[in-house]
GROMACS .gro file of C-alpha atoms in nm:
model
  318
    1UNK     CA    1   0.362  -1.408  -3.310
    2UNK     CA    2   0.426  -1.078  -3.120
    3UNK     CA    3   0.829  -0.998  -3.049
    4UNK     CA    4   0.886  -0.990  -2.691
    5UNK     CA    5   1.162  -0.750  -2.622
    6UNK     CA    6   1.373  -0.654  -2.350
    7UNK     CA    7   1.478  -0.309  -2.138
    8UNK     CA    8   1.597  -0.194  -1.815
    9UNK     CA    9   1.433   0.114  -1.690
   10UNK     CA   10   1.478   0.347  -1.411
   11UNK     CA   11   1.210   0.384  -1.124
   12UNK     CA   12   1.206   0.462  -0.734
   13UNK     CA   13   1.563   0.465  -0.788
   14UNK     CA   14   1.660   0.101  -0.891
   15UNK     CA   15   1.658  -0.047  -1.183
   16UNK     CA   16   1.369  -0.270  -1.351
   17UNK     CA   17   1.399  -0.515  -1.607
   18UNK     CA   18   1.068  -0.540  -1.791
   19UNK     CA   19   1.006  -0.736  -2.086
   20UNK     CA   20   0.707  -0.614  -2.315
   21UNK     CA   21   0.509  -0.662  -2.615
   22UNK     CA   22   0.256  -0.506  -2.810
   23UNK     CA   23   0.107  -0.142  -2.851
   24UNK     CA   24  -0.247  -0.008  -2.725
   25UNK     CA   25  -0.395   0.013  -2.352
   26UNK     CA   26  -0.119  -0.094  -2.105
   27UNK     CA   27  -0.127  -0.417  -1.896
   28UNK     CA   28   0.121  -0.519  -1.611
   29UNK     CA   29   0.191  -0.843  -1.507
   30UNK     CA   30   0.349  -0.909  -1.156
   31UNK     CA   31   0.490  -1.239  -1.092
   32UNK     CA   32   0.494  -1.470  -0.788
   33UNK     CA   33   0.760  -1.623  -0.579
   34UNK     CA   34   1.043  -1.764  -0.744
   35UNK     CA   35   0.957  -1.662  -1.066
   36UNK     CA   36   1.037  -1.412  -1.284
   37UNK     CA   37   0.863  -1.242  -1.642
   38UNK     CA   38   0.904  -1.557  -1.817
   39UNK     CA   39   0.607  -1.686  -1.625
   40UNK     CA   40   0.389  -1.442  -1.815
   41UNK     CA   41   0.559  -1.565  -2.144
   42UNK     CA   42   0.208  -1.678  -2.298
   43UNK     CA   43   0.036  -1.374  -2.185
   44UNK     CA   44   0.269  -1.162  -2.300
   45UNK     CA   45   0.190  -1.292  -2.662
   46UNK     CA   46  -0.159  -1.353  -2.651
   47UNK     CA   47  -0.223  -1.011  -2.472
   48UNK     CA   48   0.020  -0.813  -2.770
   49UNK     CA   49  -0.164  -1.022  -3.058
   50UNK     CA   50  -0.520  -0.860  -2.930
   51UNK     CA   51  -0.400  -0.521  -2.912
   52UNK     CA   52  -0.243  -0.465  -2.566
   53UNK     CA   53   0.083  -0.280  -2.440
   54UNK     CA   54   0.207  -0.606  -2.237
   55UNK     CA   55   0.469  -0.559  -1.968
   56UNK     CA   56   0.597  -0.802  -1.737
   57UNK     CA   57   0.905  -0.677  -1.503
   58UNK     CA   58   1.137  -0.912  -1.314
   59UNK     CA   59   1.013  -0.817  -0.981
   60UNK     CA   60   1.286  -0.613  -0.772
   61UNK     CA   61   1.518  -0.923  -0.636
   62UNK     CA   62   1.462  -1.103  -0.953
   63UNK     CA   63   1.621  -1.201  -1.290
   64UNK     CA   64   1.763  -0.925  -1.415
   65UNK     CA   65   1.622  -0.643  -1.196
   66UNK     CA   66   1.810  -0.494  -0.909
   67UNK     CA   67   1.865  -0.696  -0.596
   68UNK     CA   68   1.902  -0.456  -0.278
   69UNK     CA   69   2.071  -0.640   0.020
   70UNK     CA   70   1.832  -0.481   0.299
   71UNK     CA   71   1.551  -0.690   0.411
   72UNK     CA   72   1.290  -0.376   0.444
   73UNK     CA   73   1.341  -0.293   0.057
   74UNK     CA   74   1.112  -0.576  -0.043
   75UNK     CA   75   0.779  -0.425   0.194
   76UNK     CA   76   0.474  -0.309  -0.017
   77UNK     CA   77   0.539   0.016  -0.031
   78UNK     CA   78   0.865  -0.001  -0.182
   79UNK     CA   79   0.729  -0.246  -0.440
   80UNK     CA   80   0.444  -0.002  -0.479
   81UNK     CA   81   0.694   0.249  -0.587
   82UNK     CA   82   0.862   0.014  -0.807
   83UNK     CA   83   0.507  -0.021  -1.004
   84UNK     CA   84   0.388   0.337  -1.010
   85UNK     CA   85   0.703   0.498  -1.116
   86UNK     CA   86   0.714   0.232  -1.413
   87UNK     CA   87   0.396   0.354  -1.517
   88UNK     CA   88   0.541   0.690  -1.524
   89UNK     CA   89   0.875   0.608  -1.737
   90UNK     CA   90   0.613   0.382  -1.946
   91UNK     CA   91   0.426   0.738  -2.010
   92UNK     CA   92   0.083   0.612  -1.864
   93UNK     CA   93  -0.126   0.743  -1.670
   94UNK     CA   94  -0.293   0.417  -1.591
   95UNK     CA   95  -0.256   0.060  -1.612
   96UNK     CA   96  -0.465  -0.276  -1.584
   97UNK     CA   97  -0.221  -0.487  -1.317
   98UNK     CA   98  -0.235  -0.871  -1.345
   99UNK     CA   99  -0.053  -1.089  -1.038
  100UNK     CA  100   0.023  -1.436  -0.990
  101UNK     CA  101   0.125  -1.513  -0.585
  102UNK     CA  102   0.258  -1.297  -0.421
  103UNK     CA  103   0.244  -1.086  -0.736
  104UNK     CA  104  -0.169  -1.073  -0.705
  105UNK     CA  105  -0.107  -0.951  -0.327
  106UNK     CA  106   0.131  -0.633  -0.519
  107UNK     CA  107  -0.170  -0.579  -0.760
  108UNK     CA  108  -0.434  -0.600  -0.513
  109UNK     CA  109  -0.243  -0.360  -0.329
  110UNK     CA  110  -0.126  -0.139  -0.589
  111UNK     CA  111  -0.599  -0.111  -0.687
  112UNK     CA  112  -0.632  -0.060  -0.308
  113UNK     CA  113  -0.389   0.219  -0.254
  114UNK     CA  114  -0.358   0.377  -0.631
  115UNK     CA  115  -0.717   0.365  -0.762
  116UNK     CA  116  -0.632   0.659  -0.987
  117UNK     CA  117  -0.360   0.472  -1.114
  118UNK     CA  118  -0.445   0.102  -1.165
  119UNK     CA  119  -0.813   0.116  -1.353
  120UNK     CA  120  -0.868  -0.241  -1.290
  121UNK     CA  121  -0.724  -0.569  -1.118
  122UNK     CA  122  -0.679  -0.973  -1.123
  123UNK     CA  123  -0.544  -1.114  -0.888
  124UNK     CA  124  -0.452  -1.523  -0.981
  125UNK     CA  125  -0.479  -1.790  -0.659
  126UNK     CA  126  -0.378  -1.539  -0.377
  127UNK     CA  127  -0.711  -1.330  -0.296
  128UNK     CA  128  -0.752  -1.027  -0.163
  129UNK     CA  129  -0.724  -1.074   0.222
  130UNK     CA  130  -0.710  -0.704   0.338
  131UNK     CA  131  -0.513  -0.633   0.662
  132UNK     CA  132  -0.552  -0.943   0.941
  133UNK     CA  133  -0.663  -0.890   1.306
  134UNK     CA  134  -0.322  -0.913   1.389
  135UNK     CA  135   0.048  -0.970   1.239
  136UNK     CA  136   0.032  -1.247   1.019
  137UNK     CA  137   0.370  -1.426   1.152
  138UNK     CA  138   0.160  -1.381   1.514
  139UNK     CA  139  -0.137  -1.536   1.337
  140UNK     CA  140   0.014  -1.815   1.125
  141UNK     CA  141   0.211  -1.926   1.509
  142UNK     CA  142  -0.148  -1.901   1.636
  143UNK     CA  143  -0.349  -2.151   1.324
  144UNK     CA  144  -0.023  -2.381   1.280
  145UNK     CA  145   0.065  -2.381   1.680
  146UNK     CA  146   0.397  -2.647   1.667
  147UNK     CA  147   0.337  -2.762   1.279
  148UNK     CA  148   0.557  -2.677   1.007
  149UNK     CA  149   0.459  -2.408   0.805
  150UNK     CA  150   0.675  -2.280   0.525
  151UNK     CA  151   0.590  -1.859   0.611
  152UNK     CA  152   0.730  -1.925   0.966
  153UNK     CA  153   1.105  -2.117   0.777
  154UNK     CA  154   1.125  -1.842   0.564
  155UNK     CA  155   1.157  -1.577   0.841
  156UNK     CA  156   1.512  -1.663   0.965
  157UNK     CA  157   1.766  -1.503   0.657
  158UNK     CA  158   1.965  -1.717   0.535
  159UNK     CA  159   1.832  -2.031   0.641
  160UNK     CA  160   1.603  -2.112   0.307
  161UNK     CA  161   1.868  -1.936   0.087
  162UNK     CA  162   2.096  -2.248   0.193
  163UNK     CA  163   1.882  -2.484   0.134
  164UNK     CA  164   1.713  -2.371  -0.205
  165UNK     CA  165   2.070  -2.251  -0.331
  166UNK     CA  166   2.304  -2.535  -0.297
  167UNK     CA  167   2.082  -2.755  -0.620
  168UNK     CA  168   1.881  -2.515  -0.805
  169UNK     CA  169   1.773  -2.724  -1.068
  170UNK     CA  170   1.677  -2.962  -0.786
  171UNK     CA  171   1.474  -2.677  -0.627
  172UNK     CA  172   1.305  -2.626  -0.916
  173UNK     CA  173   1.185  -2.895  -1.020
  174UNK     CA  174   1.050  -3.017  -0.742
  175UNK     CA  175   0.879  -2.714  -0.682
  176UNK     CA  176   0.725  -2.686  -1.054
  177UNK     CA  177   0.673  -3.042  -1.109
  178UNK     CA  178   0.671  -3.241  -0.769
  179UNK     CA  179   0.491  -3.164  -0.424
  180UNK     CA  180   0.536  -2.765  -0.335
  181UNK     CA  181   0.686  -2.683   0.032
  182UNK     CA  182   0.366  -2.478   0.060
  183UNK     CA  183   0.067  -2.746  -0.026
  184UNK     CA  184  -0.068  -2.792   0.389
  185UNK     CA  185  -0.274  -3.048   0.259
  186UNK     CA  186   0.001  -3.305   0.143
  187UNK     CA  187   0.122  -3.566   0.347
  188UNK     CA  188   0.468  -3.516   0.344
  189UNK     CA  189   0.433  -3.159   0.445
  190UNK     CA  190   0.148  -3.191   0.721
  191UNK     CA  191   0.356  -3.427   0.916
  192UNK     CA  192   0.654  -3.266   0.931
  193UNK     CA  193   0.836  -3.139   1.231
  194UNK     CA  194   1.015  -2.868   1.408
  195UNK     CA  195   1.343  -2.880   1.233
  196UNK     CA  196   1.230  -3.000   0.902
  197UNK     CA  197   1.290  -2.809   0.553
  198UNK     CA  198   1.122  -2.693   0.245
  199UNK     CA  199   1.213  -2.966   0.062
  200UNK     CA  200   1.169  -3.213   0.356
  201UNK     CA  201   1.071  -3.569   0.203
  202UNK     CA  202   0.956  -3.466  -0.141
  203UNK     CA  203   1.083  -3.640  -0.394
  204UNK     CA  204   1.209  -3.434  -0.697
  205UNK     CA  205   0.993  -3.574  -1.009
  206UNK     CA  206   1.201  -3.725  -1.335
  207UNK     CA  207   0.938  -3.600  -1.580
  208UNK     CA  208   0.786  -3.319  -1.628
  209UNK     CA  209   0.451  -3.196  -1.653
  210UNK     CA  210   0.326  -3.119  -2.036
  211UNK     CA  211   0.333  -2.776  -1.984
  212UNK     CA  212   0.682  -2.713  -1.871
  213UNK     CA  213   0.953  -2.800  -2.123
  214UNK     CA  214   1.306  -2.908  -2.014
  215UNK     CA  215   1.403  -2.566  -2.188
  216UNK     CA  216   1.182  -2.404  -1.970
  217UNK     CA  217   1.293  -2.547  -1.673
  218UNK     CA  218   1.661  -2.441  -1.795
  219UNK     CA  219   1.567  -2.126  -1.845
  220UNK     CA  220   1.413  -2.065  -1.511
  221UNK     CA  221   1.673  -2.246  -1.318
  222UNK     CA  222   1.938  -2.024  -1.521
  223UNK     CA  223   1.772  -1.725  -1.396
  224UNK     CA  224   1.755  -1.799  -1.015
  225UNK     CA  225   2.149  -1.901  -1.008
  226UNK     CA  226   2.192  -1.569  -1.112
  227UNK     CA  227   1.989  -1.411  -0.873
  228UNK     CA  228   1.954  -1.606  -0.580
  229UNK     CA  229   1.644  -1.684  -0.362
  230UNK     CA  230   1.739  -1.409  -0.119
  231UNK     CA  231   1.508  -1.151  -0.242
  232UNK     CA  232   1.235  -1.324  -0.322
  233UNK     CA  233   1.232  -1.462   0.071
  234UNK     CA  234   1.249  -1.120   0.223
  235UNK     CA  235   0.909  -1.012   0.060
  236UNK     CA  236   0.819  -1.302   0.312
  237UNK     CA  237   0.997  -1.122   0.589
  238UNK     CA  238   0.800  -0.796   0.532
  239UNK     CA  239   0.427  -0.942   0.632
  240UNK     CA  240   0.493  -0.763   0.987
  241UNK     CA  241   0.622  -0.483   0.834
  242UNK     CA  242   0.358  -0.431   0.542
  243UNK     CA  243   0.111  -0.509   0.862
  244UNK     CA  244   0.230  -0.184   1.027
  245UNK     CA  245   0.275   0.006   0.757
  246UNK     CA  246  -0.067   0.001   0.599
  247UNK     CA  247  -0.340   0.008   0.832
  248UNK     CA  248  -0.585   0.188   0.611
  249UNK     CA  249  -0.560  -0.210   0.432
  250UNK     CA  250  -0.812  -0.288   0.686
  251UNK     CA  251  -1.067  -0.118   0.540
  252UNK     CA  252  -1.019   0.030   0.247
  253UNK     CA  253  -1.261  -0.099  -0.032
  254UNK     CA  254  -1.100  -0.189  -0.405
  255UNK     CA  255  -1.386  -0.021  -0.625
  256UNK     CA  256  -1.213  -0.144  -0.987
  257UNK     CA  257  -1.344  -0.370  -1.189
  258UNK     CA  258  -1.159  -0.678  -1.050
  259UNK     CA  259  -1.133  -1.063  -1.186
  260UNK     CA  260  -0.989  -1.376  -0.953
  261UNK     CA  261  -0.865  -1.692  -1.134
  262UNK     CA  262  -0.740  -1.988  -0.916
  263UNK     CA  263  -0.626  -2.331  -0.994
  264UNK     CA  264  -0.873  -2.593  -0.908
  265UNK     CA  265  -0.626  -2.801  -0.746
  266UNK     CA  266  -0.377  -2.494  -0.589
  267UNK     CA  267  -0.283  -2.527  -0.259
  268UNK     CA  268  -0.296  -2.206  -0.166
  269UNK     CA  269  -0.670  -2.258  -0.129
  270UNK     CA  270  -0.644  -2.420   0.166
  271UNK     CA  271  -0.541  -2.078   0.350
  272UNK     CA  272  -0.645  -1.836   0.149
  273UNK     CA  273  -1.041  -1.820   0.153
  274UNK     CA  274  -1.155  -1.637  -0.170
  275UNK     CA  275  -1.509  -1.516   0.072
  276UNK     CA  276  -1.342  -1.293   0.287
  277UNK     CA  277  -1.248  -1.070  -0.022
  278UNK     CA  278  -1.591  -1.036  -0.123
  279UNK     CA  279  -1.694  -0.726   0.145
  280UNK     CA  280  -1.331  -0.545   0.027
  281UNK     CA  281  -1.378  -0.625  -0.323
  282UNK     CA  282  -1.720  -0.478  -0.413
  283UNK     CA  283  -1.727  -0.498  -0.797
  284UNK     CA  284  -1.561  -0.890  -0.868
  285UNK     CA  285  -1.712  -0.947  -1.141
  286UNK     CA  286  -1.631  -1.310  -1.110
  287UNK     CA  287  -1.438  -1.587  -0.904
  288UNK     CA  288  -1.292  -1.842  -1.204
  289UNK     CA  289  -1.167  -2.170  -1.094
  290UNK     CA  290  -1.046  -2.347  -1.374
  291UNK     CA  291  -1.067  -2.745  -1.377
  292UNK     CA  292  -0.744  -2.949  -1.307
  293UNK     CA  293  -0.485  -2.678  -1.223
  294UNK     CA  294  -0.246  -2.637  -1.004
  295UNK     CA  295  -0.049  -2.308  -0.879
  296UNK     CA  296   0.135  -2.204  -1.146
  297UNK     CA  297  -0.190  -2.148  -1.335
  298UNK     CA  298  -0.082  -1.900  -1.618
  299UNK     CA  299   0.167  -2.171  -1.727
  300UNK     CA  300  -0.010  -2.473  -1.661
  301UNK     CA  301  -0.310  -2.347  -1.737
  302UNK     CA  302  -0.201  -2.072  -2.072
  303UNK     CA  303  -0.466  -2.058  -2.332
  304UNK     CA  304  -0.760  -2.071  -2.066
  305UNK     CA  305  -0.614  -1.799  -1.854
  306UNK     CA  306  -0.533  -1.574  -2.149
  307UNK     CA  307  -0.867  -1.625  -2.265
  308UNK     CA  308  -0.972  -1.493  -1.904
  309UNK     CA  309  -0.802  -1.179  -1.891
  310UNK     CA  310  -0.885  -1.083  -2.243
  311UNK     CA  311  -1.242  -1.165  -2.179
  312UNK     CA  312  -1.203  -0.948  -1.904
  313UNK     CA  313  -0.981  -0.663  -2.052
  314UNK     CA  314  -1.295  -0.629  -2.360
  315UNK     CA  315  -1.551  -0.589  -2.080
  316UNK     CA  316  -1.353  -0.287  -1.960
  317UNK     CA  317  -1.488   0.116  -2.034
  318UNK     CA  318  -1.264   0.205  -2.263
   0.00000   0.00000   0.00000
């Protein structure tokens, strides 16, 4: 099996931990919220074993990477930065970019607004949604009216930090394993009220699925008590922002080669309608929803999704 090895690098003037494998034609994998590289852990194998340059940073605010304290560090464009300069201290002049979450939103981004940069795209159970009519905290307010909606808690600082901070292996695996604070289609989270937190009512599961080891979980939960949920939120708390800041997201057309993968059973299909990405995303070569999973579909979900991208990656002008 591939060695996956570690290094902190330099770019847009903070530094990136990045874990890698592999030689040949690179291929960057963005994570999600709370995650880190370790949720690319299969990929990063099965991608290196076929011949790929595998790289999966902890996203600025996680792991190991820096953490800046200001909430506008975390908008697109800084991120952008992040991913463009590592390309440059990688020495390439382009990259494939993978994302899971809020990840796929960076790589869909990163296609959009670096086409000579990033030669092709998936995105994994956040589509491409372009820029929306208006800013999306004004437009969640506007579909959720006086329901709960997990976006709209996240926008005060501080106030999820508390909550997801004081039992972190609580957090976790409840999140991984139980009902996520984000499905809008369970009961526990539909009916909740004004008030009401992320963890509201859900019960925190005593087993764990198969694919999520109690040394994974350890592992993970190790991580976020080092860094803290505090920079992961305030990528929430730069929708406005990213809103302002890039207009031309309205109508700017990704022309890549592009792949979307989505769990059968994620949540995040309930507000996140993979049509509307069609028009902006002329050459999607296909929408894969695999049977059974969930939202954390590279680890739930490992062998099938690596089989995806590398399906996709050998389809690719070389």
């Amino acid at each position: 099996m591939p060695e996956i090895t570690h290094r902190t690098v330099e770019t847009n003037g903070i530094q990136l931990h990045i874990a890698e494998a592999g030689e040949g034609p690179l291929v960057l994998l963005l994570h999600g919220w709370p995650e880190s590289w370790y949720s690319w852990r299969h990929q990063l194998h099965a991608l290196a074993a076929a011949g790929y340059h595998a790289v999966a940073p902890d996203v600025r605010g996680y792991g190991r990477s820096d953490k800046p304290g200001a909430v506008e560090a975390y908008s697109l464009k800084n991120l952008l930065a992040d991913f463009v300069g590592l390309l440059d201290v990688l020495g390439e002049r382009t990259a494939v970019v993978v994302g899971h979450d809020w990840g796929a939103a960076m790589a869909w981004t990163c296609a959009a607004l670096h086409p000579d940069r990033f030669r092709a795209v998936v995105g994994m159970s956040v589509p491409h949604l372009g820029r929306t009519p208006m800013p999306p905290t004004q437009l969640f307010k506007h579909m959720f009216g006086d329901r709960w909606f997990y976006i709209l808690y996240f926008q005060e600082p501080g106030v999820a930090e508390a909550e997801l901070e004081a039992d972190v292996p609580r957090t976790m695996r409840t999140l991984l394993a139980g009902v996520p604070g984000f499905d809008t289609t369970a009961e526990v989270v539909r009916t909740r009220k004004k008030g009401d937190s992320f963890l509201t009512g859900i019960e925190t599961p005593a087993t764990l699925p198969a694919w999520l080891t109690e040394d994974d979980l350890a592992h993970i939960v190790k991580e976020l008590q080092g860094s803290g949920f505090r920079g992961g939120l305030n990528r929430y708390r730069n929708m406005d922002r990213d809103w302002a800041e890039l207009p031309e997201l309205a109508t700017v057309r990704i022309e890549q080669p592009a792949l979307f993968m989505v769990g059968e059973k994620d949540p995040a299909r309930a507000f996140a309608p993979v049509d509307l990405m069609k028009p902006l995303v002329p050459n999607l070569q296909e929408v894969l929803v695999i049977p059974g999973a969930g939202h954390w579909l590279q680890q739930e979900c490992a062998a099938e999704v690596s089989a995806a991208l590398l399906a996709f990656l050998k389809r690719l002008p070389t």
